[in-house]
Tab-separated table of C-alpha atoms and ligand atoms in Angstrom:
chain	number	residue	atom	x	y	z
A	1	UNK	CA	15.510	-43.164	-3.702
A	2	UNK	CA	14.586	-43.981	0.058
A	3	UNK	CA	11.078	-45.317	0.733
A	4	UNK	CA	8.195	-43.264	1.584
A	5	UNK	CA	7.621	-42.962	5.214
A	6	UNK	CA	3.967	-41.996	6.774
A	7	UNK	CA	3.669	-40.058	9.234
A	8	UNK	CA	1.234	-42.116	11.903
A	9	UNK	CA	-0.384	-38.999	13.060
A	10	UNK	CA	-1.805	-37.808	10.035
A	11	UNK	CA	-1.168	-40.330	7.100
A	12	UNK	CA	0.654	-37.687	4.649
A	13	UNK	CA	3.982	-38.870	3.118
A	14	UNK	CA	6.546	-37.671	5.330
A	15	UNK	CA	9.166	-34.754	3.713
A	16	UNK	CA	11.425	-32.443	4.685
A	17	UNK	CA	11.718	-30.036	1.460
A	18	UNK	CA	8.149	-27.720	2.155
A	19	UNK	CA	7.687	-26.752	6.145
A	20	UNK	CA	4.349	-25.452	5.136
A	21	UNK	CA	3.191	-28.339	3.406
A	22	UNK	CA	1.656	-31.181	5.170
A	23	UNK	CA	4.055	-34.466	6.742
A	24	UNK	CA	7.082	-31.966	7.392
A	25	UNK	CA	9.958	-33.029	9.197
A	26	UNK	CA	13.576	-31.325	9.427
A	27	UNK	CA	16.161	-33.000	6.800
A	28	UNK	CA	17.957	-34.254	9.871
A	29	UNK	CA	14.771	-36.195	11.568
A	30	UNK	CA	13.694	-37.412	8.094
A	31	UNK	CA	16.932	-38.956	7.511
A	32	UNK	CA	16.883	-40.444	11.029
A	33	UNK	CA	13.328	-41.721	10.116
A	34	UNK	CA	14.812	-43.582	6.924
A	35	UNK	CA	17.551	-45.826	8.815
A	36	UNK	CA	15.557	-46.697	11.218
A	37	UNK	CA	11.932	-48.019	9.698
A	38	UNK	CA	11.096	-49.824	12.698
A	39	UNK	CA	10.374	-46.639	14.603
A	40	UNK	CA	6.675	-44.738	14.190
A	41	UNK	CA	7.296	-41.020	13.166
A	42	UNK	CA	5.348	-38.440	13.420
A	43	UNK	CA	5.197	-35.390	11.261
A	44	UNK	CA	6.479	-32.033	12.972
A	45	UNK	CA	3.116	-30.672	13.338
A	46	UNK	CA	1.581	-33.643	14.711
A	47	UNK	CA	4.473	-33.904	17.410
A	48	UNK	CA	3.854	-30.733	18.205
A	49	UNK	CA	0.282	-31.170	18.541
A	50	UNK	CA	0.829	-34.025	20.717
A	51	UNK	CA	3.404	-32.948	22.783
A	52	UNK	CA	2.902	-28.736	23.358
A	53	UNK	CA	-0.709	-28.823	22.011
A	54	UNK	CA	-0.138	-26.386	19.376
A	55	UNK	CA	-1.434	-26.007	16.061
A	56	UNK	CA	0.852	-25.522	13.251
A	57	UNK	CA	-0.451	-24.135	9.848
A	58	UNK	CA	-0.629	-26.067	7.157
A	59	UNK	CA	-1.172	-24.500	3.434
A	60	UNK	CA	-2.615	-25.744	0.207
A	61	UNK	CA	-3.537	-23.848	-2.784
A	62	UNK	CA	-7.381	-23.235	-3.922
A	63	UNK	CA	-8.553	-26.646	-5.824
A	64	UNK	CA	-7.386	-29.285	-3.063
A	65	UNK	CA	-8.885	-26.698	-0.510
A	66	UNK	CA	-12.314	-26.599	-2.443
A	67	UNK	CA	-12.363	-30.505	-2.650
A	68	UNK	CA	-12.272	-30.292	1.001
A	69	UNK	CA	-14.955	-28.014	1.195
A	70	UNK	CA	-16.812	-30.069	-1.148
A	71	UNK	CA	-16.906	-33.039	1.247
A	72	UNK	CA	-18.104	-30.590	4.182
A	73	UNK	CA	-21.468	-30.289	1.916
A	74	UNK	CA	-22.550	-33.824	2.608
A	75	UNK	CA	-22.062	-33.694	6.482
A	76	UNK	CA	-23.738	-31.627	9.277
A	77	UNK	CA	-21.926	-29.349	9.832
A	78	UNK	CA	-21.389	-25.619	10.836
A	79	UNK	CA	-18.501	-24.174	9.009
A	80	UNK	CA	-16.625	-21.112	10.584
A	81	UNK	CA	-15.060	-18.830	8.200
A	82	UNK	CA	-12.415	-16.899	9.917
A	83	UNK	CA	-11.338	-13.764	8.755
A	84	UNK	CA	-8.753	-10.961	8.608
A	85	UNK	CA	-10.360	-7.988	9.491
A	86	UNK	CA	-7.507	-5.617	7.963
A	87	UNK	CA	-7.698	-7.784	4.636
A	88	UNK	CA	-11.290	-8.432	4.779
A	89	UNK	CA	-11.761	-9.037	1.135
A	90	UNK	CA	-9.038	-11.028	0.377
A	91	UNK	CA	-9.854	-13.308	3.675
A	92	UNK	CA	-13.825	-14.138	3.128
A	93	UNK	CA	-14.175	-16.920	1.264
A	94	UNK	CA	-16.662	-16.115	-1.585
A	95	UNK	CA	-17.378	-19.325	-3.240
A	96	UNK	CA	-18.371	-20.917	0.574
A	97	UNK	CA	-21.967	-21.102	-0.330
A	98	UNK	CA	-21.217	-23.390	-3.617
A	99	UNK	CA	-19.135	-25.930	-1.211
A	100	UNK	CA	-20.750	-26.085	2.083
A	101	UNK	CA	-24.145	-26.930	0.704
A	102	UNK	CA	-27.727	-26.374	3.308
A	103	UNK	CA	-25.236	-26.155	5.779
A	104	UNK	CA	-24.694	-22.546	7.911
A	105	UNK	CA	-21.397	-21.060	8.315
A	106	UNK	CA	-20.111	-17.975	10.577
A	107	UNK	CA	-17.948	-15.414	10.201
A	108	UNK	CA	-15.371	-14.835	12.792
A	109	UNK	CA	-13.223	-11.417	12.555
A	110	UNK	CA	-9.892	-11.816	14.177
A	111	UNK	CA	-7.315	-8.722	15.021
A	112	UNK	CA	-10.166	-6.831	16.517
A	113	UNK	CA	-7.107	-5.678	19.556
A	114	UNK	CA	-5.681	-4.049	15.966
A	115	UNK	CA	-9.439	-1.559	16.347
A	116	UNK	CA	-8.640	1.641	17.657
A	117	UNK	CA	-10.063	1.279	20.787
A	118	UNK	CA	-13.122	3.547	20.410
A	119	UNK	CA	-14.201	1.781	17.286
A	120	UNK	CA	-18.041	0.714	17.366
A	121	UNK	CA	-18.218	-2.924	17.215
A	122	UNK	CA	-21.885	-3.029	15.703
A	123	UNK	CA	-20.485	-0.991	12.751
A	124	UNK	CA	-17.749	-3.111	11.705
A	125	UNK	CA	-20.253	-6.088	12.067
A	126	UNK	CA	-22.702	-4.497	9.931
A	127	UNK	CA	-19.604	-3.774	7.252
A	128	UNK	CA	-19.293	-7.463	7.278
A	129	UNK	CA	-22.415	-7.915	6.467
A	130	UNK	CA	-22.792	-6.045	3.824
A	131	UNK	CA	-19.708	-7.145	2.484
A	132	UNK	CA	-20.786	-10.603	2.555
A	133	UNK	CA	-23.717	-9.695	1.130
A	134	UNK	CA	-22.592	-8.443	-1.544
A	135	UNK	CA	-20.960	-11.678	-2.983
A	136	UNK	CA	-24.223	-13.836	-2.120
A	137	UNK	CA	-23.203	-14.538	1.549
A	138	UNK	CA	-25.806	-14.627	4.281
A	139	UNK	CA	-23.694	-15.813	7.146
A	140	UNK	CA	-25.398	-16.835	10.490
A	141	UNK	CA	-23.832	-14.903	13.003
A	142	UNK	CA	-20.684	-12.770	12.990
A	143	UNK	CA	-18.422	-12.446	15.829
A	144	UNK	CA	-15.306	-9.826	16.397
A	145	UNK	CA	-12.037	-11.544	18.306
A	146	UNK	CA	-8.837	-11.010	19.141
A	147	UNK	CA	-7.309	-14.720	18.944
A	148	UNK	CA	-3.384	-13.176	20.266
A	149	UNK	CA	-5.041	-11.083	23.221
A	150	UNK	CA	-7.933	-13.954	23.638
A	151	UNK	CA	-10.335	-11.081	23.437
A	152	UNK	CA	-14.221	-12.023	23.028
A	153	UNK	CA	-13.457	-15.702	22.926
A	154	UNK	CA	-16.315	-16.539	25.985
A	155	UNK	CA	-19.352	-15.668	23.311
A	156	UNK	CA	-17.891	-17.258	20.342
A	157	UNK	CA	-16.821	-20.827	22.406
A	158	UNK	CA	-20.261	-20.683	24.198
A	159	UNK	CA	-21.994	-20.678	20.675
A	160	UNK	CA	-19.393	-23.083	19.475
A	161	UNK	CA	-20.157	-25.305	22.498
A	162	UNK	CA	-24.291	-25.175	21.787
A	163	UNK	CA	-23.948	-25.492	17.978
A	164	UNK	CA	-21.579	-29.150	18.144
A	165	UNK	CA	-23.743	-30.986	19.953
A	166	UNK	CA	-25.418	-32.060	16.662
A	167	UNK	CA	-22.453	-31.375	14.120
A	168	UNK	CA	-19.267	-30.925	14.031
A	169	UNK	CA	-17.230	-27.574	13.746
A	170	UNK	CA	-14.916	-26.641	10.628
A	171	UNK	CA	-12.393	-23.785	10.534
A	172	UNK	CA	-11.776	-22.624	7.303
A	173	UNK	CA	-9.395	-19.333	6.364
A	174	UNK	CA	-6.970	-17.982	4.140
A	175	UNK	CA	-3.415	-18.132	5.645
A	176	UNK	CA	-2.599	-15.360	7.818
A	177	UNK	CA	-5.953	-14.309	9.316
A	178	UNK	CA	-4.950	-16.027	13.043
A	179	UNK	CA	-6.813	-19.574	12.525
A	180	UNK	CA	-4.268	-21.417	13.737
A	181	UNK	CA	-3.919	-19.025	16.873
A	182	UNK	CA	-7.672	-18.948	17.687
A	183	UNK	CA	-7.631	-22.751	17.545
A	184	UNK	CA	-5.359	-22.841	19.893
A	185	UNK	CA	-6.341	-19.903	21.898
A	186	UNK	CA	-10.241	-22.089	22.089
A	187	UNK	CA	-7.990	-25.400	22.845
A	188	UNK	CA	-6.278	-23.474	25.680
A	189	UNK	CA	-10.176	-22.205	27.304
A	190	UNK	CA	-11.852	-25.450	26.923
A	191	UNK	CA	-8.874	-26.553	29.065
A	192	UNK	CA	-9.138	-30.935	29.472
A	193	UNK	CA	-9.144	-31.930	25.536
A	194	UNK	CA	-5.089	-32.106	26.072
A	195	UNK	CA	-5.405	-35.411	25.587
A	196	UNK	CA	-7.915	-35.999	23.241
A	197	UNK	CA	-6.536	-34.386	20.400
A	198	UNK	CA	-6.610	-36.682	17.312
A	199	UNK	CA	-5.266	-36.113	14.018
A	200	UNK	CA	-6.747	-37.839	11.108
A	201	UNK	CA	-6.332	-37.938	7.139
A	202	UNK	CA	-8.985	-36.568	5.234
A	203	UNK	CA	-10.365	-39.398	3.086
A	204	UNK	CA	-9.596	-39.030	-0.432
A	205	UNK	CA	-7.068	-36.199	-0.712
A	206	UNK	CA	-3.799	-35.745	0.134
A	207	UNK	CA	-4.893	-33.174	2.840
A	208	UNK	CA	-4.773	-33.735	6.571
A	209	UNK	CA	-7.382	-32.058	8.877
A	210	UNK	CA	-6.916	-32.044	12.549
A	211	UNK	CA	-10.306	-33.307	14.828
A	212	UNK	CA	-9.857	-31.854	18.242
A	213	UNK	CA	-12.585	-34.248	19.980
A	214	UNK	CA	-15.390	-32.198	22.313
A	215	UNK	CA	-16.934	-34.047	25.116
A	216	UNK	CA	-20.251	-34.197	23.346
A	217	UNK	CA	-18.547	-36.697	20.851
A	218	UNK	CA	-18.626	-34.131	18.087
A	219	UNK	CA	-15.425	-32.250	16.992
A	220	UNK	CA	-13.728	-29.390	16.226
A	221	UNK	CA	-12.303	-29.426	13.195
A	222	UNK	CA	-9.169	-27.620	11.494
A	223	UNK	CA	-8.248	-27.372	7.788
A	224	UNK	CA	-5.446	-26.143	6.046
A	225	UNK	CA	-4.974	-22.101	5.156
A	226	UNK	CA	-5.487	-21.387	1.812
A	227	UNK	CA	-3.063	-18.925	-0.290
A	228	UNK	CA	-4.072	-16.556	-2.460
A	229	UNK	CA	-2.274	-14.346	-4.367
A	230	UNK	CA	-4.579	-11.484	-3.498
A	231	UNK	CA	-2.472	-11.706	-0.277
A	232	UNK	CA	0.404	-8.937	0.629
A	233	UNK	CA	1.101	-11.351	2.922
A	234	UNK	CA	2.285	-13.938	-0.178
A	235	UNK	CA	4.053	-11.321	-1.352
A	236	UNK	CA	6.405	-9.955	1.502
A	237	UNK	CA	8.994	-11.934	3.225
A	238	UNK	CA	8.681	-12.818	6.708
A	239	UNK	CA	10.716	-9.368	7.957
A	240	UNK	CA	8.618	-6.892	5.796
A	241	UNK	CA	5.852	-8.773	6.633
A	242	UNK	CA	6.246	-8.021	10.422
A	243	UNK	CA	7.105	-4.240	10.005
A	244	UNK	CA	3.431	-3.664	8.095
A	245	UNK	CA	1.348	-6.026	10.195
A	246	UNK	CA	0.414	-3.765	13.112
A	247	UNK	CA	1.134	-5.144	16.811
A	248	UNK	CA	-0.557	-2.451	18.761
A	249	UNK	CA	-4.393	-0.870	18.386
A	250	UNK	CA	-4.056	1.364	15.410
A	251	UNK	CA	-3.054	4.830	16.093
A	252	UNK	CA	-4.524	7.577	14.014
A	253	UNK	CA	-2.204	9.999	11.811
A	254	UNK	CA	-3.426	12.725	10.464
A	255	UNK	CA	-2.409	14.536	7.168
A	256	UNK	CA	-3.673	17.828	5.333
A	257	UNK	CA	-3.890	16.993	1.962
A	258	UNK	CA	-5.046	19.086	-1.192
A	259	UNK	CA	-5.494	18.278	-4.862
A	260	UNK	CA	-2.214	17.456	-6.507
A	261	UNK	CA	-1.154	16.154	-2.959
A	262	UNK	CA	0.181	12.468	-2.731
A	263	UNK	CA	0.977	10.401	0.400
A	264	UNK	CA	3.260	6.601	0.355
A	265	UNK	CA	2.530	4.195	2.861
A	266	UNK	CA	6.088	3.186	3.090
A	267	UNK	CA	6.165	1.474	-0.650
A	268	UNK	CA	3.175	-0.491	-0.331
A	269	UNK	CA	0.532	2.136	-0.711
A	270	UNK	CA	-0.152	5.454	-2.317
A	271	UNK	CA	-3.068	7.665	-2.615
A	272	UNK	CA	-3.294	10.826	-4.930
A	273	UNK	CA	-5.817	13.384	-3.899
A	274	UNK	CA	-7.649	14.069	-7.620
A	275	UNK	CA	-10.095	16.554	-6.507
A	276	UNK	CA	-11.961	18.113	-3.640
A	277	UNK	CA	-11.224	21.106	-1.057
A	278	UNK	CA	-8.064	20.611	1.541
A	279	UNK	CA	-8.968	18.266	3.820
A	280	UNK	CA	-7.511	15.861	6.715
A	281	UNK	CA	-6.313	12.370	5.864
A	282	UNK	CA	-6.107	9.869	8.665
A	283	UNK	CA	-3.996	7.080	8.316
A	284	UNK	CA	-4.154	3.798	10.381
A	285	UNK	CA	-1.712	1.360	10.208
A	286	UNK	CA	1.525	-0.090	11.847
A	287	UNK	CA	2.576	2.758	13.755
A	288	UNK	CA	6.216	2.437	12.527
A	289	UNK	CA	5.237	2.516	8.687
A	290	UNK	CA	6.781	5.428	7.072
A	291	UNK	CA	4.603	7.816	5.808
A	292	UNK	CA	5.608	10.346	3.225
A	293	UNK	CA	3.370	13.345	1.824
A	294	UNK	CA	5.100	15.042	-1.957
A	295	UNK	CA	3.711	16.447	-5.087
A	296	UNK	CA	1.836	14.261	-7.719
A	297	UNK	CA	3.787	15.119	-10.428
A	298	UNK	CA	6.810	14.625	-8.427
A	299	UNK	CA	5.220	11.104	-6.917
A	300	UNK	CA	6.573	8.218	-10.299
A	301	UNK	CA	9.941	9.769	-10.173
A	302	UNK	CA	10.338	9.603	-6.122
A	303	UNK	CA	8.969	6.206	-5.966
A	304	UNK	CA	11.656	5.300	-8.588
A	305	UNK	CA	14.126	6.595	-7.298
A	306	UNK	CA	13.784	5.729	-3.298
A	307	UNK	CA	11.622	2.548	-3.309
A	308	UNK	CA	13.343	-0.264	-0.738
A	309	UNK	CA	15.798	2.526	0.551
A	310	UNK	CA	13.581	5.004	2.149
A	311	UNK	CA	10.492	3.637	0.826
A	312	UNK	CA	10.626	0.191	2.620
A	313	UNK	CA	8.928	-2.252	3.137
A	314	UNK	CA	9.089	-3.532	0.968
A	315	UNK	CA	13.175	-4.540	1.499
A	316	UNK	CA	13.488	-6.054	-2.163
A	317	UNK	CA	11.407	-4.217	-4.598
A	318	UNK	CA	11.912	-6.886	-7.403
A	319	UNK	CA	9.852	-8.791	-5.034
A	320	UNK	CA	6.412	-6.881	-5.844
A	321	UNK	CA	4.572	-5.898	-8.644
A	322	UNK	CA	4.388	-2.370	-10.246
A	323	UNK	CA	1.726	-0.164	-8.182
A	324	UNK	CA	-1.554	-0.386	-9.914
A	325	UNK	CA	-4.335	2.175	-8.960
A	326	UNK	CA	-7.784	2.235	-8.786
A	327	UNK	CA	-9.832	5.787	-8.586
A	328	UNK	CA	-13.114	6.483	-5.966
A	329	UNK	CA	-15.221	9.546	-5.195
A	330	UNK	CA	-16.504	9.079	-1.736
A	331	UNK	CA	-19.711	10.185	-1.535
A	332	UNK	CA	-19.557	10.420	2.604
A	333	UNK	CA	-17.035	9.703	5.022
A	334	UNK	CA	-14.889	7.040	3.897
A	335	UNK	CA	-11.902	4.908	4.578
A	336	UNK	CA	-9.493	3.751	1.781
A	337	UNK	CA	-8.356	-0.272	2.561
A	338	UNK	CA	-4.962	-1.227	2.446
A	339	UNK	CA	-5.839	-4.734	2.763
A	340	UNK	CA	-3.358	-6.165	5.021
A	341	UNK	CA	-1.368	-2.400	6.026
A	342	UNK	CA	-4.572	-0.240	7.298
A	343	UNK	CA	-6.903	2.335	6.113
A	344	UNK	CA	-7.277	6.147	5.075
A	345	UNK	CA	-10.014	8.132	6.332
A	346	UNK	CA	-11.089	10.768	3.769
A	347	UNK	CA	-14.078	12.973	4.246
A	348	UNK	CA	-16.941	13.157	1.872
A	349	UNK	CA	-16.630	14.737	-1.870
A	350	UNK	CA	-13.248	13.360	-2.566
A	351	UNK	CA	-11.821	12.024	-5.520
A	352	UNK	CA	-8.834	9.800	-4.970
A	353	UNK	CA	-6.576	7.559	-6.517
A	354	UNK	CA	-5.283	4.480	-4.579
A	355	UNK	CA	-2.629	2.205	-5.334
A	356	UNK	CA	-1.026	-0.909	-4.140
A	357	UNK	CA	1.558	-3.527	-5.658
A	358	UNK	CA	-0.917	-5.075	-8.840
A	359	UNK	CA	-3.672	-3.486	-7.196
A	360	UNK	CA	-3.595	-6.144	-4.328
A	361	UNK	CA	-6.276	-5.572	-1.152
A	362	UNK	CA	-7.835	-1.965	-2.352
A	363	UNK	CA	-11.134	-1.178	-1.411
A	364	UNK	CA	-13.720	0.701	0.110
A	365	UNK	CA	-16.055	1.497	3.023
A	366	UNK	CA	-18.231	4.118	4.624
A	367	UNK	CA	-16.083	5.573	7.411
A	368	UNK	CA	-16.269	3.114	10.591
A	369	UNK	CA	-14.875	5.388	12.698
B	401	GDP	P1	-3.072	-18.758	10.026
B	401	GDP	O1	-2.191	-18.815	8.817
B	401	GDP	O2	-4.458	-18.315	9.672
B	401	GDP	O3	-3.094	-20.004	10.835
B	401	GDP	O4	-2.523	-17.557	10.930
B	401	GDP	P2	-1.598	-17.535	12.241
B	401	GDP	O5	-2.362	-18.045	13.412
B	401	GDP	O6	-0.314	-18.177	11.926
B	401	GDP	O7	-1.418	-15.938	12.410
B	401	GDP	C1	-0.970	-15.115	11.352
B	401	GDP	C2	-0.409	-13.831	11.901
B	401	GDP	O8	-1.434	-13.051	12.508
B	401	GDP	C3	0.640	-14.046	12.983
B	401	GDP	O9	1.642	-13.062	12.804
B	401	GDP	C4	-0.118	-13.818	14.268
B	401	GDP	O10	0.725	-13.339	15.298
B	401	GDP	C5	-1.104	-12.742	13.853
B	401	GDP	N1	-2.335	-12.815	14.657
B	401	GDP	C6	-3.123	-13.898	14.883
B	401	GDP	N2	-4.187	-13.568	15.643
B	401	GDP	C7	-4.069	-12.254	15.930
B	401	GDP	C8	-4.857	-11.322	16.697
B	401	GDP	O11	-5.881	-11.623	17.289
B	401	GDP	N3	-4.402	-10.032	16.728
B	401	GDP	C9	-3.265	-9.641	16.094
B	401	GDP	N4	-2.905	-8.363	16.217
B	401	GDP	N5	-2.514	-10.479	15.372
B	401	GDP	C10	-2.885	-11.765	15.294
C-alpha cells in the first residue's frame, strides 16, 4: 500500500476516495503525489484556498463535530451558528449551549433573498427566537443574510469586526445552510486578508479548521458542516436537490382547499385538509415544484402510482423514505414547514395533516407573513 502523504496545508492524510471529507485530492493528483515524495502537496481545498480564496466544505458527522465544539468551551470565543432559514429546525444546533461553555454565540439566518420580499424582518427574528428558546437557547444577537446576493453583510461584519478584537470567531452549521458561501462572501468585503489566510489542524482530532487571520491578530474561524439525517438535503441527489431549493424570492400560490382536499408538493410533501371551512392555501416554495391538488381518499393510491414520474423530485423514489405525517390544528394564522422545500399558509381553525419522507423537516409557526 503507498505511504500516507500529508497534506502541508492542513495536516489531514491526503485521499482521493471522499471529496467531502477532509485532505481530498483527485485519484490522478494523489497518484502524482505518491511518485514524487519530494514535492509538498496540498489538499484540494487548501489549494483552492490559497490560490482562488475560496472555501470548500468540508463534512463530518455529529461526535467528531461535538469534540470540536468541546474544545471551543475552553477558549474566548464567540461562536456563530449559521442557519438555514427554510430548514430552521434541522439547521440550529441544539446541544450548542452544552459545548460552547460561558461563551456567547449568534445566530445568523442565511437565504433571507429566498423571503418574499414584503416579509417583516423583525417577525422572522422574533420566530428565531422563540424557536431557540424553546430548546434552552438564548442567543446574543440574531442577524438575517443573504450570503449568494451578499445581502445585510455590512451589520453582521461590523459586529464581527467589534466582537474579535478580544476572541476569536467560529462558524459552526449543518451542511447546506450557505457557511461556506458567507465565509467567503465576508472574505471577499474585508478585501486585504488574501494573503493571510492560514489553514491549520485542529489539535487532537482528525478535523481541520480553517483560521482566516483579522488584522487585530484574532481570527475567523471555519469548521466543518455537520450532516444530519434530519436533512432533505442528505437525502436527494445533487439534481433533485437543485429543482426544490428555491433560486428566486418565494412566490406565493394559492389553493382553495376543503376537508377531504389533499395537495403534493411534487413527492416531497403532502398536506390533507382534516377539518375546517374552505379556505385558501398558500404555498411557497421553488417556483417550478409541481403542485398537485386530488381527493384524500384518492391521495395513497396516486402517490403510488405516479411518484418519480409526475410526482418528482424526487427522481428515484427508492431513494426516500415512506411519507410519514404529523397532524396540527392551527389555532391562528399559520404556516406549515417543509423544512428545506417552503411553507403552507393556512388560516386559523384548521386541522391538517402534513407529511414528508420519515417525517423529515415538519413543523410549525404562527403565520410570518
Ligand atoms: P455549506 O454546506 O453550509 O457550506 O453550504 P454552501 O455554502 O455550500 O451552500 C449550500 C447551498 O445553499 C448552495 O446551493 C448555495 O448556492 C445555497 N446558498 C448559500 N447561500 C445562499 C443564500 O444566501 N441564498 C440562497 N438562495 N442560496 C444560498
Amino acid at each position: 500500500m503507498a505511504e500516507e502523504i500529508m497534506c502541508i496545508g492542513c495536516g489531514a492524510v491526503l485521499q482521493s476516495s471522499n471529496a467531502d471529507a477532509a485532505g481530498f485530492l483527485p485519484a490522478s493528483a494523489l497518484k502524482k503525489a505518491q511518485e514524487n515524495p519530494e514535492n509538498d502537496v496540498y489538499c484540494q481545498r487548501c489549494f483552492r484556498l490559497r490560490h482562488y480564496n475560496e472555501i470548500m466544505p468540508v463534512k463530518v458527522d455529529n461526535d467528531d463535530f461535538l469534540a470540536l465544539l468541546n474544545s471551543i468551551a475552553s477558549k474566548k470565543a464567540l461562536v456563530v451558528n449559521v442557519v438555514d432559514l427554510f430548514d430552521f429546525s434541522n439547521s440550529l444546533i441544539s446541544s450548542l449551549k452544552r459545548f460552547i461553555g460561558k461563551n456567547d454565540f449568534i445566530l445568523v439566518g442565511n437565504k433571507f433573498d429566498l423571503f418574499p420580499l414584503n416579509s417583516r424582518q423583525s417577525k422572522i427574528k422574533d420566530w428565531m427566537r422563540q424557536e431557540a428558546n424553546r430548546v434552552g437557547l438564548r442567543p446574543k444577537k440574531i442577524f438575517l443574510v443573504s450570503a449568494a446576493k451578499k445581502k445585510n453583510l455590512a451589520e453582521l461584519i461590523s459586529y464581527l469586526g467589534k466582537q474579535s478584537r478580544d476572541k476569536d470567531v467560529y462558524f459552526v452549521g449543518m451542511t447546506n445552510v450557505g457557511k461556506s458561501t458567507l465565509i467567503n462572501a465576508i472574505i471577499d468585503e474585508l478585501g486585504d486578508v488574501q494573503d493571510l489566510i492560514t489553514t491549520s489542524r485542529f489539535p487532537g482530532t482528525t478535523l481541520d479548521k480553517i483560521e482566516i487571520p483579522l488584522d487585530n491578530g484574532h481570527f475567523l474561524v471555519d469548521t466543518p458542516g455537520i450532516m444530519t439525517e434530519n436533512q432533505l438535503a442528505t437525502h436527494l441527489d445533487a439534481k433533485d436537490l437543485a429543482l426544490v431549493s428555491p433560486r428566486k424570492p418565494l412566490k406565493p400560490v394559492t389553493y382553495q382547499l376543503k376537508p377531504g382536499n389533499t395537495l403534493f408538493l411534487a413527492g416531497l410533501g403532502r398536506i390533507d385538509y382534516l377539518k375546517g371551512a374552505p379556505a385558501s392555501f398558500t404555498v411557497y416554495a421553488a417556483r417550478d415544484l409541481y403542485l398537485h391538488r386530488t381527493k384524500t381518499e384518492n391521495a395513497d393510491e396516486f402517490y403510488a402510482k405516479h411518484l418519480g414520474e409526475l410526482l418528482v423530485p424526487p427522481s428515484d423514489p427508492d431513494k426516500i423514505g415512506p411519507l410519514k405525517g404529523q397532524e396540527w390544528h392551527t389555532e391562528g394564522k399559520s404556516d406549515l414547514l417543509f423544512g428545506g422545500i417552503g411553507f403552507v399558509t393556512v388560516p386559523a381553525d384548521c386541522v391538517v395533516k402534513t407529511y414528508t419522507p420519515d417525517g423529515v423537516g415538519l413543523g410549525i409557526r404562527r403565520a410570518l407573513i
